[in-house]
mmCIF file of C-alpha atoms in Angstrom:
data_model
loop_
_atom_site.group_PDB
_atom_site.id
_atom_site.type_symbol
_atom_site.label_atom_id
_atom_site.label_comp_id
_atom_site.label_asym_id
_atom_site.label_seq_id
_atom_site.Cartn_x
_atom_site.Cartn_y
_atom_site.Cartn_z
ATOM 1 C CA MET A 1 0.001 -0.003 -0.001
ATOM 2 C CA ILE A 2 2.876 2.365 0.785
ATOM 3 C CA PHE A 3 4.348 1.752 -2.654
ATOM 4 C CA ILE A 4 0.999 2.410 -4.362
ATOM 5 C CA VAL A 5 0.525 5.676 -2.454
ATOM 6 C CA PHE A 6 4.043 6.842 -3.331
ATOM 7 C CA VAL A 7 3.714 5.974 -7.022
ATOM 8 C CA LYS A 8 0.369 7.797 -7.197
ATOM 9 C CA TYR A 9 1.984 10.812 -5.519
ATOM 10 C CA SER A 10 4.737 10.773 -8.158
ATOM 11 C CA ILE A 11 2.280 10.513 -11.036
ATOM 12 C CA THR A 12 0.122 13.336 -9.664
ATOM 13 C CA ARG A 13 3.201 15.509 -9.098
ATOM 14 C CA PHE A 14 4.243 14.915 -12.710
ATOM 15 C CA ASN A 15 0.746 15.743 -13.975
ATOM 16 C CA ILE A 16 0.651 18.976 -11.957
ATOM 17 C CA SER A 17 4.034 20.178 -13.212
ATOM 18 C CA ASN A 18 3.313 19.196 -16.843
ATOM 19 C CA CYS A 19 -0.244 20.487 -17.078
ATOM 20 C CA PRO A 20 -0.819 22.229 -20.439
ATOM 21 C CA TYR A 21 -3.381 24.603 -18.902
ATOM 22 C CA VAL A 22 -0.866 26.688 -16.921
ATOM 23 C CA THR A 23 -0.836 30.119 -18.557
ATOM 24 C CA SER A 24 -1.012 32.844 -15.918
ATOM 25 C CA TRP A 25 0.310 33.908 -12.526
ATOM 26 C CA GLN A 26 -2.955 32.820 -10.937
ATOM 27 C CA SER A 27 -2.418 29.318 -12.312
ATOM 28 C CA TYR A 28 0.957 29.247 -10.558
ATOM 29 C CA TRP A 29 -0.695 29.741 -7.178
ATOM 30 C CA THR A 30 -3.310 27.152 -8.033
ATOM 31 C CA ASP A 31 -0.531 24.692 -8.897
ATOM 32 C CA GLN A 32 1.233 25.449 -5.612
ATOM 33 C CA ARG A 33 -1.981 24.581 -3.785
ATOM 34 C CA LYS A 34 -2.256 21.340 -5.784
ATOM 35 C CA ILE A 35 1.320 20.484 -4.855
ATOM 36 C CA ARG A 36 0.554 21.060 -1.159
ATOM 37 C CA TYR A 37 -2.598 18.917 -1.402
ATOM 38 C CA ASN A 38 -0.594 16.214 -3.134
ATOM 39 C CA ARG A 39 1.979 16.245 -0.308
ATOM 40 C CA ALA A 40 -0.824 16.118 2.257
ATOM 41 C CA ALA A 41 -2.363 13.161 0.401
ATOM 42 C CA LEU A 42 1.036 11.430 0.479
ATOM 43 C CA ALA A 43 1.395 11.959 4.241
ATOM 44 C CA ILE A 44 -2.141 10.770 4.934
ATOM 45 C CA GLY A 45 -1.662 7.814 2.578
ATOM 46 C CA LEU A 46 1.511 6.726 4.346
ATOM 47 C CA ILE A 47 -0.151 6.979 7.766
ATOM 48 C CA PHE A 48 -3.207 4.960 6.786
ATOM 49 C CA SER A 49 -1.019 2.398 5.012
ATOM 50 C CA VAL A 50 0.900 1.775 8.226
ATOM 51 C CA ALA A 51 -2.398 1.634 10.144
ATOM 52 C CA LEU A 52 -3.536 -1.152 7.802
ATOM 53 C CA THR A 53 -0.726 -3.264 9.230
ATOM 54 C CA GLY A 54 -2.084 -2.614 12.723
ATOM 55 C CA VAL A 55 -5.632 -3.621 11.717
ATOM 56 C CA VAL A 56 -4.364 -6.893 10.278
ATOM 57 C CA SER A 57 -2.004 -7.559 13.211
ATOM 58 C CA PHE A 58 -4.576 -7.105 15.972
ATOM 59 C CA GLN A 59 -7.773 -9.090 15.470
ATOM 60 C CA TYR A 60 -10.883 -7.719 17.129
ATOM 61 C CA SER A 61 -11.442 -10.904 19.161
ATOM 62 C CA ASN A 62 -7.914 -10.808 20.677
ATOM 63 C CA ALA A 63 -7.176 -7.096 21.107
ATOM 64 C CA PRO A 64 -10.335 -5.054 20.498
ATOM 65 C CA TRP A 65 -8.951 -1.639 21.512
ATOM 66 C CA ALA A 66 -5.806 -1.927 19.399
ATOM 67 C CA HIS A 67 -7.869 -3.156 16.453
ATOM 68 C CA MET A 68 -10.316 -0.265 16.856
ATOM 69 C CA VAL A 69 -7.595 2.397 17.099
ATOM 70 C CA PHE A 70 -5.799 1.141 13.991
ATOM 71 C CA ALA A 71 -9.090 0.610 12.160
ATOM 72 C CA SER A 72 -10.178 4.173 12.950
ATOM 73 C CA ILE A 73 -6.879 5.564 11.682
ATOM 74 C CA TYR A 74 -7.047 3.347 8.599
ATOM 75 C CA PHE A 75 -10.641 4.066 7.635
ATOM 76 C CA ILE A 76 -10.670 7.769 8.433
ATOM 77 C CA GLY A 77 -7.271 8.248 6.793
ATOM 78 C CA GLY A 78 -8.322 6.150 3.812
ATOM 79 C CA MET A 79 -11.496 8.156 3.324
ATOM 80 C CA VAL A 80 -9.643 11.451 3.577
ATOM 81 C CA TYR A 81 -6.966 10.141 1.188
ATOM 82 C CA ILE A 82 -9.339 8.938 -1.513
ATOM 83 C CA CYS A 83 -11.475 12.098 -1.244
ATOM 84 C CA LEU A 84 -8.408 14.338 -1.463
ATOM 85 C CA GLN A 85 -6.913 12.286 -4.299
ATOM 86 C CA THR A 86 -10.212 12.342 -6.201
ATOM 87 C CA ILE A 87 -10.413 16.134 -5.872
ATOM 88 C CA LEU A 88 -6.805 16.432 -7.026
ATOM 89 C CA ASP A 89 -7.428 14.175 -10.018
ATOM 90 C CA LEU A 90 -10.527 16.152 -10.955
ATOM 91 C CA ASN A 91 -8.502 19.398 -10.884
ATOM 92 C CA VAL A 92 -5.474 18.048 -12.746
ATOM 93 C CA HIS A 93 -7.618 16.687 -15.612
ATOM 94 C CA ALA A 94 -5.213 13.803 -16.300
ATOM 95 C CA ASN A 95 -7.793 10.989 -16.386
ATOM 96 C CA PRO A 96 -10.740 10.231 -18.658
ATOM 97 C CA GLY A 97 -14.194 11.204 -17.436
ATOM 98 C CA ARG A 98 -15.298 7.591 -17.042
ATOM 99 C CA VAL A 99 -12.445 6.808 -14.639
ATOM 100 C CA MET A 100 -13.203 9.919 -12.612
ATOM 101 C CA THR A 101 -16.920 9.096 -12.471
ATOM 102 C CA ILE A 102 -16.101 5.645 -11.109
ATOM 103 C CA ARG A 103 -13.749 7.149 -8.504
ATOM 104 C CA VAL A 104 -16.330 9.683 -7.340
ATOM 105 C CA ILE A 105 -18.923 6.890 -6.956
ATOM 106 C CA ILE A 106 -16.456 4.694 -5.055
ATOM 107 C CA CYS A 107 -15.526 7.629 -2.815
ATOM 108 C CA ALA A 108 -19.215 8.269 -2.014
ATOM 109 C CA LEU A 109 -19.816 4.571 -1.314
ATOM 110 C CA CYS A 110 -16.836 4.462 1.015
ATOM 111 C CA ILE A 111 -18.240 7.358 3.028
ATOM 112 C CA LEU A 112 -21.695 5.766 3.085
ATOM 113 C CA PHE A 113 -20.271 2.464 4.359
ATOM 114 C CA PHE A 114 -18.039 4.127 6.948
ATOM 115 C CA LEU A 115 -20.799 6.042 8.740
ATOM 116 C CA PRO A 116 -22.838 2.972 9.864
ATOM 117 C CA TYR A 117 -19.610 1.135 10.705
ATOM 118 C CA PHE A 118 -18.488 3.958 12.978
ATOM 119 C CA ILE A 119 -21.907 4.499 14.622
ATOM 120 C CA LEU A 120 -22.575 0.793 15.259
ATOM 121 C CA GLN A 121 -19.228 0.407 17.053
ATOM 122 C CA PHE A 122 -20.694 2.112 20.100
ATOM 123 C CA PHE A 123 -23.474 -0.460 20.563
ATOM 124 C CA THR A 124 -22.596 -3.684 22.337
ATOM 125 C CA SER A 125 -25.269 -6.068 21.087
ATOM 126 C CA ALA A 126 -24.127 -8.933 18.897
ATOM 127 C CA ILE A 127 -26.255 -7.911 15.907
ATOM 128 C CA ASN A 128 -24.840 -4.375 15.985
ATOM 129 C CA GLN A 129 -21.302 -5.691 16.178
ATOM 130 C CA ASP A 130 -21.963 -8.034 13.241
ATOM 131 C CA MET A 131 -23.477 -5.201 11.191
ATOM 132 C CA SER A 132 -20.520 -2.997 12.096
ATOM 133 C CA ALA A 133 -18.134 -5.722 10.891
ATOM 134 C CA LEU A 134 -20.115 -6.001 7.635
ATOM 135 C CA PHE A 135 -19.857 -2.270 7.001
ATOM 136 C CA GLU A 136 -16.165 -2.376 7.937
ATOM 137 C CA ILE A 137 -15.588 -5.032 5.289
ATOM 138 C CA LEU A 138 -17.629 -3.111 2.697
ATOM 139 C CA CYS A 139 -15.688 0.072 3.431
ATOM 140 C CA ALA A 140 -12.371 -1.777 3.059
ATOM 141 C CA VAL A 141 -13.520 -3.373 -0.209
ATOM 142 C CA THR A 142 -14.511 0.013 -1.652
ATOM 143 C CA GLN A 143 -11.116 1.413 -0.700
ATOM 144 C CA PHE A 144 -9.342 -1.502 -2.348
ATOM 145 C CA ILE A 145 -11.506 -1.119 -5.468
ATOM 146 C CA TYR A 146 -10.524 2.556 -5.512
ATOM 147 C CA PHE A 147 -6.883 1.505 -5.648
ATOM 148 C CA VAL A 148 -7.663 -0.905 -8.478
ATOM 149 C CA SER A 149 -8.899 2.138 -10.421
ATOM 150 C CA TYR A 150 -5.272 3.338 -10.427
ATOM 151 C CA TYR A 151 -4.656 0.761 -13.136
ATOM 152 C CA TYR A 152 -5.213 3.434 -15.784
ATOM 153 C CA GLU A 153 -2.337 5.599 -14.527
ATOM 154 C CA PHE A 154 -0.106 2.717 -13.485
ATOM 155 C CA ASP A 155 -0.424 1.140 -16.916
ATOM 156 C CA GLN A 156 1.277 4.207 -18.394
ATOM 157 C CA PHE A 157 3.923 4.406 -15.654
ATOM 158 C CA LYS A 158 7.366 3.005 -16.304
ATOM 159 C CA MET A 159 9.749 2.672 -13.414
ATOM 160 C CA LYS A 160 13.368 1.627 -13.524
ATOM 161 C CA ILE A 161 15.415 0.851 -10.470
ATOM 162 C CA ASP A 162 19.132 0.690 -10.983
ATOM 163 C CA PHE A 163 21.482 -0.503 -8.276
ATOM 164 C CA HIS A 164 25.158 -0.522 -8.964
ATOM 165 C CA TYR A 165 28.313 -0.399 -6.949
ATOM 166 C CA SER A 166 31.220 1.809 -7.923
ATOM 167 C CA GLN A 167 34.386 0.232 -6.771
ATOM 168 C CA PRO A 168 36.951 2.801 -5.653
ATOM 169 C CA GLU A 169 40.149 2.900 -7.617
ATOM 170 C CA ARG A 170 42.875 0.861 -6.033
ATOM 171 C CA GLN A 171 46.192 2.513 -5.574
ATOM 172 C CA ASN A 172 49.148 0.563 -6.616
ATOM 173 C CA LEU A 173 51.185 0.021 -3.469
ATOM 174 C CA LEU A 174 54.327 -1.057 -5.324
#
């Protein structure tokens, strides 16, 4: 998840700096705001990605408070991330309208699934806990589907990693 968030940050940063619509001083300030939002999305994305590890590590039946803290960070951070990223993508105009429509719908569904999940957490009956778990799963699935929608950008992304070692020149001791 951390890798996906970082690659999306890089793609959005490239799209902001190479936008063909930048023509005036006012556009410069708008682009600076987009860059700040992109950095904020990166920070939030990294935090909620780490929180996902906590949700998976602490099952609700074994450590309910730890699971709930990490789940809250994950779901709230994930919602903020996908909303912020959707707004950024809408303003950068780098994706086709169909992709953006799907992302807006997924973002709305994620919010709609999160609200009952969060509210039902405060009720202790078994049916409420089961319904809360159902909405938790639906919210997670919508977030994962949102990340699948990155396929369009990632398909055009080429990344090369080059590791090499430069051996220092040896001095002839003779």
